Short mmCIF file of C-alpha atoms and ligand atoms in Angstrom, two decimals:
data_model
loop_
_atom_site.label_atom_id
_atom_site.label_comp_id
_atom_site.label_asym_id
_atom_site.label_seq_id
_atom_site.Cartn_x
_atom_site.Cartn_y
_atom_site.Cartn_z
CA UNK A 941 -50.89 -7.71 50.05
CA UNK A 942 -50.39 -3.88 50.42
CA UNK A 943 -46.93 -2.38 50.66
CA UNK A 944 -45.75 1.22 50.87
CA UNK A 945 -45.64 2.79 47.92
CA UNK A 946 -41.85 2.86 46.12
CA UNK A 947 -40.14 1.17 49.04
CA UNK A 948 -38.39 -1.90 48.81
CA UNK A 949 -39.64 -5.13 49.57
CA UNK A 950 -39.02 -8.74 49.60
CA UNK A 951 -42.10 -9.93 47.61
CA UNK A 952 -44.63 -13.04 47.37
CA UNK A 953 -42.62 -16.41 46.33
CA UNK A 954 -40.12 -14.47 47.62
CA UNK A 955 -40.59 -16.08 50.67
CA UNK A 956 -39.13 -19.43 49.59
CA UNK A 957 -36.12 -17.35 48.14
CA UNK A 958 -34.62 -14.62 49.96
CA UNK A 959 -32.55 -13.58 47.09
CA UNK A 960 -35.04 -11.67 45.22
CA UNK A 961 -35.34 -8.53 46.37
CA UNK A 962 -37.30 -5.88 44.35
CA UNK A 963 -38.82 -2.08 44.57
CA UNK A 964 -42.26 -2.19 44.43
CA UNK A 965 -45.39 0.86 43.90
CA UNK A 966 -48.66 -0.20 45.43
CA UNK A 967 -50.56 -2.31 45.19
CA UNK A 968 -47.86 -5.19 44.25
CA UNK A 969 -49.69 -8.05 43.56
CA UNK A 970 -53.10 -9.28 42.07
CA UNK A 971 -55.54 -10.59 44.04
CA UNK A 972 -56.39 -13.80 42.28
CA UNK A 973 -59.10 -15.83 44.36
CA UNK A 974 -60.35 -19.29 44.30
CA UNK A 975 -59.58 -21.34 41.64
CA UNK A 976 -60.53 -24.66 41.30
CA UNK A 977 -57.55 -27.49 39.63
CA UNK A 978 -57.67 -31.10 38.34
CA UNK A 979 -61.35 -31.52 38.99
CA UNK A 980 -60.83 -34.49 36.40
CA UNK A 981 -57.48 -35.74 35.93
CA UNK A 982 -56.38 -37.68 32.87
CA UNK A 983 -56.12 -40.61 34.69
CA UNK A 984 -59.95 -40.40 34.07
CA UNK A 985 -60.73 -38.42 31.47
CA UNK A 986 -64.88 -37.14 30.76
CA UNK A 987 -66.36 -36.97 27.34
CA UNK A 988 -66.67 -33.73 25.80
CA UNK A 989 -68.78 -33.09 22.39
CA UNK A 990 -67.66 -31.30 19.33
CA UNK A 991 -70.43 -28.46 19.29
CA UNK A 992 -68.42 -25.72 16.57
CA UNK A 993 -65.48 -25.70 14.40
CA UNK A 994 -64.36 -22.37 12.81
CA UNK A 995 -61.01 -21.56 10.93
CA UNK A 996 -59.88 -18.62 12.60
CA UNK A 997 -57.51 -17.50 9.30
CA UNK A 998 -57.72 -14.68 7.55
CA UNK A 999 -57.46 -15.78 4.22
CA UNK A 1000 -54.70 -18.29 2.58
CA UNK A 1001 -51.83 -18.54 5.21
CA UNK A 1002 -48.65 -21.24 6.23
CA UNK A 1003 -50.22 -21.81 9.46
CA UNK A 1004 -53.96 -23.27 9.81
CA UNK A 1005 -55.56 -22.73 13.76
CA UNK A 1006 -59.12 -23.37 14.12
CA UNK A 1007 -61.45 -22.03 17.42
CA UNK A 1008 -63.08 -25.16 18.46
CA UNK A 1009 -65.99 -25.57 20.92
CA UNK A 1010 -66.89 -28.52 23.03
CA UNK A 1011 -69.46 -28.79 25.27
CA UNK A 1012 -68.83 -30.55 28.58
CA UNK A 1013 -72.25 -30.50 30.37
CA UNK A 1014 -72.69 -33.39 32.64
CA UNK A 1015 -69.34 -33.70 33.43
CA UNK A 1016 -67.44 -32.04 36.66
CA UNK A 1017 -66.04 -29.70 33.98
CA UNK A 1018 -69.52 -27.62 33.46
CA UNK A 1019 -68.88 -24.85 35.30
CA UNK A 1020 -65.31 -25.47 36.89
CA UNK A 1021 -63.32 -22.82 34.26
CA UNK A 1022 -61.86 -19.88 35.01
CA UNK A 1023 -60.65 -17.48 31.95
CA UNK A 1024 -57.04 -18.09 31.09
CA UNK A 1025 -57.10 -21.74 32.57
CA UNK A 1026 -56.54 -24.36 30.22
CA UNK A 1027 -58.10 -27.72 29.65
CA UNK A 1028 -56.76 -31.29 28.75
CA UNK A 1029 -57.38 -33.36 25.59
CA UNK A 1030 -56.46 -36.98 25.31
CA UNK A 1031 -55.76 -38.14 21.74
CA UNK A 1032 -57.09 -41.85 20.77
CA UNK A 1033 -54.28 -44.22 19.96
CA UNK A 1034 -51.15 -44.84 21.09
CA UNK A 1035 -47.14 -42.98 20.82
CA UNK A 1036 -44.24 -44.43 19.55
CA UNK A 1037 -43.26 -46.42 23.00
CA UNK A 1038 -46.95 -48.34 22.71
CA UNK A 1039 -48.21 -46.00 25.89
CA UNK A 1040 -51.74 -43.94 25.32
CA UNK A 1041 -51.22 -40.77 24.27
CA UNK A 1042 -50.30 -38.26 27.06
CA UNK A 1043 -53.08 -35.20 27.71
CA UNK A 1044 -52.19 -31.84 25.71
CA UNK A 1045 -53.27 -28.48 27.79
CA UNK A 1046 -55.37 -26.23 25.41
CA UNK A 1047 -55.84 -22.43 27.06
CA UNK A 1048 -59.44 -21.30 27.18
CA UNK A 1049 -60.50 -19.11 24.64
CA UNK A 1050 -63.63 -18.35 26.57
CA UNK A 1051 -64.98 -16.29 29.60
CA UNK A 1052 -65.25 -18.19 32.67
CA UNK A 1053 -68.94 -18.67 31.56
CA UNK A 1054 -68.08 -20.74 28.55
CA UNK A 1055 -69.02 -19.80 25.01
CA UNK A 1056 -73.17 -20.54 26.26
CA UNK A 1057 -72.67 -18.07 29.10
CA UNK A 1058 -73.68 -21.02 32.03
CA UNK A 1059 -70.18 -22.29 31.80
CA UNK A 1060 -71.30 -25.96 29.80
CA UNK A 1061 -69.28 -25.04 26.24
CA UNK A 1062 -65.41 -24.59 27.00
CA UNK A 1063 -63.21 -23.79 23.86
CA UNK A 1064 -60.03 -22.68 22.52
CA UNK A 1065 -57.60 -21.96 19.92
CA UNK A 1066 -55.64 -24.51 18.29
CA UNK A 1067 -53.00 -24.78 16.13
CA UNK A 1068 -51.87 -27.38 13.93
CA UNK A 1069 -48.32 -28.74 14.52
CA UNK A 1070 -46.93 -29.21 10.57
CA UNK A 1071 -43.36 -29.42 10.05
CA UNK A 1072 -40.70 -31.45 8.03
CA UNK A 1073 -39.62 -33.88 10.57
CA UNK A 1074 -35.78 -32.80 12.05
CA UNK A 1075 -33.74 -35.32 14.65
CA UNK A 1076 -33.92 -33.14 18.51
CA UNK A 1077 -31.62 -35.75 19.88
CA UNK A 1078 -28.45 -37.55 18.99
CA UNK A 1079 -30.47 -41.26 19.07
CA UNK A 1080 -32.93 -39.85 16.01
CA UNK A 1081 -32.23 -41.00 13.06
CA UNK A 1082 -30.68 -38.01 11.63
CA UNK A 1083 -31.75 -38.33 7.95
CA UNK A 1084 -34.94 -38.77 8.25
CA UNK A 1085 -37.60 -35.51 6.73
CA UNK A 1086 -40.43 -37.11 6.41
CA UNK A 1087 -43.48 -35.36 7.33
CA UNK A 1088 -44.20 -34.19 10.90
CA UNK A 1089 -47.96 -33.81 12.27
CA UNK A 1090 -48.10 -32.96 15.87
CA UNK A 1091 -50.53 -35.44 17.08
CA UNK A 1092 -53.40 -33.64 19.09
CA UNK A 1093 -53.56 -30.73 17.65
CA UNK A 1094 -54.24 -32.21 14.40
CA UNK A 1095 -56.53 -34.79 16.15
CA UNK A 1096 -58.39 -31.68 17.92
CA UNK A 1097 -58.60 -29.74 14.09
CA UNK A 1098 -59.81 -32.58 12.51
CA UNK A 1099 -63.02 -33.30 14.81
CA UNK A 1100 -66.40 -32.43 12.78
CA UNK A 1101 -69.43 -30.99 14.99
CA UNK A 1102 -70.44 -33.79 16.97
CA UNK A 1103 -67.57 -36.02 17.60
CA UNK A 1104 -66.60 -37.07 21.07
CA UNK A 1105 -63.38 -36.04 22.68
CA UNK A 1106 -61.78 -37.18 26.12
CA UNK A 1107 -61.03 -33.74 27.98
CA UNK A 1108 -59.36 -33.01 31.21
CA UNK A 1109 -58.87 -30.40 33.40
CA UNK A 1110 -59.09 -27.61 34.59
CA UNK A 1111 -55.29 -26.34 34.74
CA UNK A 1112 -53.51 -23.48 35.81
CA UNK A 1113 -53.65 -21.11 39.23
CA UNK A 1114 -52.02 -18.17 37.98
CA UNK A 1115 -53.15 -17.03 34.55
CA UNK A 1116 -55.94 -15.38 35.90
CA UNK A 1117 -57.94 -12.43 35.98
CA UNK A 1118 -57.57 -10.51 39.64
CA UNK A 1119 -60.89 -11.86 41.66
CA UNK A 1120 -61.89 -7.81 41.44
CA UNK A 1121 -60.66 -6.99 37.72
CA UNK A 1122 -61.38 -3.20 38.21
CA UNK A 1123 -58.54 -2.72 40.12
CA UNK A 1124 -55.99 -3.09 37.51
CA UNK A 1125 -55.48 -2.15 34.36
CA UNK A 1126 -54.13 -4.36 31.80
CA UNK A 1127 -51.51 -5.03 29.22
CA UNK A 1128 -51.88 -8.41 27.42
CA UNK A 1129 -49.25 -9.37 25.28
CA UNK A 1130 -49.82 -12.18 22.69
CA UNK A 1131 -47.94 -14.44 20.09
CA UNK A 1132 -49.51 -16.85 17.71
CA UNK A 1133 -52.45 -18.72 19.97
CA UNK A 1134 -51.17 -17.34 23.00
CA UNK A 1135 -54.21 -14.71 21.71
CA UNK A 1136 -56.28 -17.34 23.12
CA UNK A 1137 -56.83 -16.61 26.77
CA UNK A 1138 -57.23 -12.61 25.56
CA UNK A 1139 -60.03 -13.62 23.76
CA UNK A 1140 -61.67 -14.87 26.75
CA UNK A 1141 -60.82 -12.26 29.27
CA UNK A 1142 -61.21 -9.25 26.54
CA UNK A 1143 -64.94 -10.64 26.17
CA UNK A 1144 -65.43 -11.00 30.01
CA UNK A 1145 -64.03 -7.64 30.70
CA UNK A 1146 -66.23 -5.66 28.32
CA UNK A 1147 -69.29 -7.94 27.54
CA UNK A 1148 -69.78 -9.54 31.03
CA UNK A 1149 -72.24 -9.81 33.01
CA UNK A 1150 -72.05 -6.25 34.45
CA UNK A 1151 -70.90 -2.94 33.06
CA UNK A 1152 -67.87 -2.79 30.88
CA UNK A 1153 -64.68 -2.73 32.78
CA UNK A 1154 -63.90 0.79 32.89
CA UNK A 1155 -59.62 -0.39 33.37
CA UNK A 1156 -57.50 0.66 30.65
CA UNK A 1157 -56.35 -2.34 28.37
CA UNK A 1158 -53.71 -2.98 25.79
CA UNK A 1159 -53.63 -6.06 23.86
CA UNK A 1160 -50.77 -6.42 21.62
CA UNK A 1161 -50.76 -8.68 18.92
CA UNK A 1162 -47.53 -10.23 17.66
CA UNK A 1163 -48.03 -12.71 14.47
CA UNK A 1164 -45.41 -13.32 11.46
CA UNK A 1165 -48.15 -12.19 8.58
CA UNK A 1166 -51.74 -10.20 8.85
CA UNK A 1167 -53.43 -13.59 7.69
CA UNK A 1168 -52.05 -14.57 11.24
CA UNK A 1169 -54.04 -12.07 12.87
CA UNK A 1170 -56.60 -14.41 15.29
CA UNK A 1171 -59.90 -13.02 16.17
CA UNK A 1172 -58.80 -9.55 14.59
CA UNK A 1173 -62.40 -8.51 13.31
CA UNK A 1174 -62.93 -8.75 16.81
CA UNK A 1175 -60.62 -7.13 18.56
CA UNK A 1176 -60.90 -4.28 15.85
CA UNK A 1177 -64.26 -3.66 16.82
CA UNK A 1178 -63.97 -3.99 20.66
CA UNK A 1179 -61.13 -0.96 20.15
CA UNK A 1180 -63.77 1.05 18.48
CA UNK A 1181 -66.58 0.96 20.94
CA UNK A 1182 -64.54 0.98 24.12
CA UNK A 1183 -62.35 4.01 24.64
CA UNK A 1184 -60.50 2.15 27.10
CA UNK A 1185 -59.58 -0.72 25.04
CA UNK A 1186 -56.53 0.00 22.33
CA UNK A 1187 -55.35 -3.20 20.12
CA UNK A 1188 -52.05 -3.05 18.87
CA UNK A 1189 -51.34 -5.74 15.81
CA UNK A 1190 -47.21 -6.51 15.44
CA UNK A 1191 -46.49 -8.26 12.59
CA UNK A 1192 -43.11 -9.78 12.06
CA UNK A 1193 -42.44 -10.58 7.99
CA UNK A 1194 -43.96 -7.77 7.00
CA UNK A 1195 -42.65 -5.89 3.92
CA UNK A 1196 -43.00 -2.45 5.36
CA UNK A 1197 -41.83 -3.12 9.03
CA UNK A 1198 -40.10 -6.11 10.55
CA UNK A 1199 -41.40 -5.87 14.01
CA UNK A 1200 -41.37 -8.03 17.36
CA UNK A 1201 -43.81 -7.53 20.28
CA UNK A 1202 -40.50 -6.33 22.95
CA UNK A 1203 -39.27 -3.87 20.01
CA UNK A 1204 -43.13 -2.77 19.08
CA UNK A 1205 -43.50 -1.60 22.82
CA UNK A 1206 -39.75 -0.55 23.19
CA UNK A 1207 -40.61 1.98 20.14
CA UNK A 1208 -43.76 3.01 21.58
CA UNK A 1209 -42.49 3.40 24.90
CA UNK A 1210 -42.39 7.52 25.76
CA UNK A 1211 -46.00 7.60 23.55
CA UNK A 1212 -47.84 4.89 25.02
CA UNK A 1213 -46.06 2.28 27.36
CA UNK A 1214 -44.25 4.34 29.89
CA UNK A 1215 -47.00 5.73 31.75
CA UNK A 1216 -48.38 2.52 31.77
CA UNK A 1217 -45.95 0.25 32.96
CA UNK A 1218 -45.55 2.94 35.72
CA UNK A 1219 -49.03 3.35 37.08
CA UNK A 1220 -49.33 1.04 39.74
CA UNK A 1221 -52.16 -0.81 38.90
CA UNK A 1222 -50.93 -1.95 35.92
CA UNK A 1223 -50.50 -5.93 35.31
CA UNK A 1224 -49.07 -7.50 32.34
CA UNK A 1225 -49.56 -10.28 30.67
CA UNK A 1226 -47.87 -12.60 28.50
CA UNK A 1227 -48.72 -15.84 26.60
CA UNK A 1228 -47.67 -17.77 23.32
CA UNK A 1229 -44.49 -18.47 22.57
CA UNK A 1230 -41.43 -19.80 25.16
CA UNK A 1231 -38.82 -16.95 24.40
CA UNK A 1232 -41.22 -13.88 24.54
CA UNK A 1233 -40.53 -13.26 28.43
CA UNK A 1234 -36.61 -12.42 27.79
CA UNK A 1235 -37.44 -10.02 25.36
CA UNK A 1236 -39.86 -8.66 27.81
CA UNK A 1237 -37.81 -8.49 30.47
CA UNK A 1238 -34.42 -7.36 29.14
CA UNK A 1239 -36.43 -4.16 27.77
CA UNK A 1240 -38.01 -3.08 30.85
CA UNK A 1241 -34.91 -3.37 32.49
CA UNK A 1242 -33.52 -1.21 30.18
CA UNK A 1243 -35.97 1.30 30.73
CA UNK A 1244 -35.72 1.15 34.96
CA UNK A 1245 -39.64 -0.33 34.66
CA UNK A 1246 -38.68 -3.71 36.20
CA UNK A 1247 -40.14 -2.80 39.28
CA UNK A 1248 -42.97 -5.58 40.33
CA UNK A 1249 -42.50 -7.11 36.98
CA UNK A 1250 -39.31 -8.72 36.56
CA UNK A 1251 -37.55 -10.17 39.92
CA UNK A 1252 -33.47 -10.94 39.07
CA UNK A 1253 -31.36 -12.95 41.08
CA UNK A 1254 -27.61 -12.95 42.01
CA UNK A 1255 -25.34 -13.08 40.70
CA UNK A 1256 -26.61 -11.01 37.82
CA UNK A 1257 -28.05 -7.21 38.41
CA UNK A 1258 -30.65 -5.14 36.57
CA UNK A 1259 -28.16 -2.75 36.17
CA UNK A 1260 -26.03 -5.04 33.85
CA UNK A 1261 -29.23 -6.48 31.94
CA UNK A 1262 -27.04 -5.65 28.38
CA UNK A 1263 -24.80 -8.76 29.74
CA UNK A 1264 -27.91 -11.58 30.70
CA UNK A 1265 -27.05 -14.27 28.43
CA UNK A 1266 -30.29 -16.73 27.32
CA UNK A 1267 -28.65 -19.51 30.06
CA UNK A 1268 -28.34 -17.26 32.68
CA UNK A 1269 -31.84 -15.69 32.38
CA UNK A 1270 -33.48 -18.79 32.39
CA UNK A 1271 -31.96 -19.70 35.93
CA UNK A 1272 -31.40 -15.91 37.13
CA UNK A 1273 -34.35 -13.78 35.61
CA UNK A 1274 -38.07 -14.67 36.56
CA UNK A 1275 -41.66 -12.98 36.39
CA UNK A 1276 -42.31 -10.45 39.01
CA UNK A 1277 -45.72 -10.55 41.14
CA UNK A 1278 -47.31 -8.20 38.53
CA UNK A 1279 -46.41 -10.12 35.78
CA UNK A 1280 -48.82 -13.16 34.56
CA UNK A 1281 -47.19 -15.82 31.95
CA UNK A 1282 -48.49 -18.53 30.10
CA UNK A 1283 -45.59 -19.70 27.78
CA UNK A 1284 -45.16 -22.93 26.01
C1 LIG B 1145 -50.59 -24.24 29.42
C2 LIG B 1145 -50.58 -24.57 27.93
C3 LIG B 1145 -51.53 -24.00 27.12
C4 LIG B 1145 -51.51 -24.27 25.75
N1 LIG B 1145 -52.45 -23.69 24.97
C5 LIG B 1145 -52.45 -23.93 23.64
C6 LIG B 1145 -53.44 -23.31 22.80
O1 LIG B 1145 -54.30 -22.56 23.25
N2 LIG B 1145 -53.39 -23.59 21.48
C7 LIG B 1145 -52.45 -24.44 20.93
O2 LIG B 1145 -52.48 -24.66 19.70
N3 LIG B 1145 -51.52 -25.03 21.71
C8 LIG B 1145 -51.50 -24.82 23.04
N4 LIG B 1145 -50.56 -25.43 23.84
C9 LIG B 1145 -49.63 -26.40 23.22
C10 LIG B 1145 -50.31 -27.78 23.17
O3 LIG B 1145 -50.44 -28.29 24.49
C11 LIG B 1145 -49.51 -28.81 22.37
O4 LIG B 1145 -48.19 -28.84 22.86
C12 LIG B 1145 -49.47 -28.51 20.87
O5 LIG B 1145 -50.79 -28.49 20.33
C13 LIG B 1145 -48.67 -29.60 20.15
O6 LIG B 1145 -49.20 -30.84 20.47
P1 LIG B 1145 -49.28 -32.02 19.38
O7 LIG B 1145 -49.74 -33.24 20.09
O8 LIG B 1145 -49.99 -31.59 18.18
O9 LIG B 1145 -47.76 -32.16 18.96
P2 LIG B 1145 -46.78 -33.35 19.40
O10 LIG B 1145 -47.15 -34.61 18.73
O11 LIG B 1145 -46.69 -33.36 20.88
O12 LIG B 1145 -45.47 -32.79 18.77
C14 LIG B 1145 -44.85 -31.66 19.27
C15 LIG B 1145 -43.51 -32.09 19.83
O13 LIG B 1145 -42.79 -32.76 18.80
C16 LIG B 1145 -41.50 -32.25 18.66
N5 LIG B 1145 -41.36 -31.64 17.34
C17 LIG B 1145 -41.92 -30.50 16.90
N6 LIG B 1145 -41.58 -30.24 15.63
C18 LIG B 1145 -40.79 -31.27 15.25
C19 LIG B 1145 -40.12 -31.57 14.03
N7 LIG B 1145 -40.19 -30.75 12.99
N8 LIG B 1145 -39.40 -32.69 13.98
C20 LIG B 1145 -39.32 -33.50 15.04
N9 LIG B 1145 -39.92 -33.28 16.23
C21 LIG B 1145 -40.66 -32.16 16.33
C22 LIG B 1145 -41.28 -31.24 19.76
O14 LIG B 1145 -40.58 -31.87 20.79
C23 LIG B 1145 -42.68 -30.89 20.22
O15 LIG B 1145 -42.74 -30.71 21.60
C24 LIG B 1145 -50.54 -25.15 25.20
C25 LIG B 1145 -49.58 -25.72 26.05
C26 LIG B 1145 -49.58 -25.42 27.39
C27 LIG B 1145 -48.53 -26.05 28.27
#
């Protein structure tokens, strides 16, 4: 959809709610294309096979995430991927009410031509849940510690080269790339395995089939310690080839600087960011943690960049963004068309 350029406009989805109301440059909106959704459901889940296995850490670390490759060929998953969709796994056994495990949605960490470039080899980046166990609700049994294993990602990490696994998918219409990526330029914003997606679309960008894109792209990086730092080698390398491509690594316990993604691009904002989140073919995306779209969204408000990135309903204002309380964001303060989020 083309609109005049700096007028104001009631925008796609805003349709079903005539509330939001936002200025917008052009182009607004990505064009996404076809993508396809639930081609197997977990009602009937296909059998995948274990083909790699890699620890993705860089060195000794509190967190342990593999990259883990299974090949679906066969199935009506070969070929069915887009980058930035996500696929099911269903973990053997059974939960604590006696039902079978309920599918887990792993992002792609591939191009939409899989890790063996004719789309048969999906993977992604996972992370294993490791905690002391602590009661969410008032019916737990509120002394209880013991030790707390999140079930499928564990599952997932444990599987040798090989193994079988029951996969699903695929899922997701919006965490795309545009249908014609050269038309935008890109910020990607990433916490913990929310790096995942990037990993895909950075390598189908720049190593695709055809030239590499010639957009500008920003990935930033957030992670609590360097070891965190996913695919870094990577991403390090991709910066120095491609002038177009700058990585940005945010680290949050470090000893020199404390530093989140929202305050890394709020500091960087007059040097970097600010012609960026102005040009109008810029789109920005943001996966990994639930919680990183507030900080997001409070800054660019504070900046006057909301424009085609943040959409805020009555009864709060952009103008008072100091006063948005965590409550009345969640109800009041969504993703704009230019804005792509994968948060969980
Ligand atoms: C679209 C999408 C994409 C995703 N992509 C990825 C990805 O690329 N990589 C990745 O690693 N994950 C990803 N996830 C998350 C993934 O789906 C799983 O939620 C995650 O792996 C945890 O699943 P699990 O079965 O290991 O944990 P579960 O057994 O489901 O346990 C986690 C749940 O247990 C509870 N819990 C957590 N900690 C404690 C505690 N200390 N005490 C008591 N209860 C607790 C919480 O309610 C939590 O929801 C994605 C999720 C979505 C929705």
């Amino acid at each position: 959809m083309l609109l005049m350029s700096g007028s104001y406009h009631t925008i796609q989805g805003a349709e079903k709610n005539p509330s939001y109301t936002v200025a917008v440059n052009d182009p607004i909106a990505p064009e996404l294309g076809e993508v396809q959704m639930h081609a197997v459901k977990p009602k009937a889940p296909v059998v995948g096979r274990v083909v790699s296995t890699e620890s993705c850490m860089q060195g000794r670390s509190a967190s342990f995430v593999r990259h883990v490759s299974i090949d679906v060929s066969g199935t009506p998953l070969a070929g069915s991927f887009r980058a930035g969709q996500a696929f099911g796994v269903i973990a053997p056994g059974e939960d604590g009410r006696g039902k079978a495990h309920a599918v887990r949605l792993y992002s792609l960490a591939c191009p939409t031509l899989g890790e063996d470039g004719s789309g048969n080899v999906v993977s992604t980046t996972v992370k294993r849940v490791i905690d002391e166990y602590s009661a969410e609700k008032e019916t737990d049994d509120q002394e209880a510690h013991h030790l707390f294993l999140g079930v499928c990602s564990n599952y997932l990490c444990d599987l040798k080269v090989g193994d079988e696994v029951l996969v699903t998918g695929p899922a997701g219409k919006r965490f795309l790339l545009p249908a014609d990526p050269s038309k935008h330029d890109y910020l990607f914003i990433a916490t913990g395995t929310g790096i995942a997606p990037y990993y895909g679309m950075v390598r189908e960008l720049l190593q695709g089939s055809g030239d590499p894109a010639s957009s500008e792209i920003h990935l930033v990086m957030g992670t609590p310690y360097t070891t965190d730092l996913l695919y870094d080698e990577y991403f390090a390398s991709m910066a120095e080839e491609h002038e177009g491509f700058h990585y940005h690594r945010v680290i949050s316990r470090s000893d020199v600087r404390r530093e989140y993604v929202d305050r890394y691009i709020d500091r960087e904002m007059d040097s970097t960011f600010r012609s960026f989140f102005s040009n109008p073919r810029t789109l920005m995306y943001l996966c990994g943690l639930e919680g990183m779209e507030s900080g997001m969204y409070r800054m660019l408000a504070r900046h006057g960049l909301s424009e085609g990135f943040v959409e805020v309903k009555e009864p709060l204002t952009l103008e008072e963004h100091e006063t948005w309380d965590a409550k009345s964001m969640k109800r009041n303060v969504k993703s704009g068309p230019r804005s792509l989020v994968e948060v969980y």
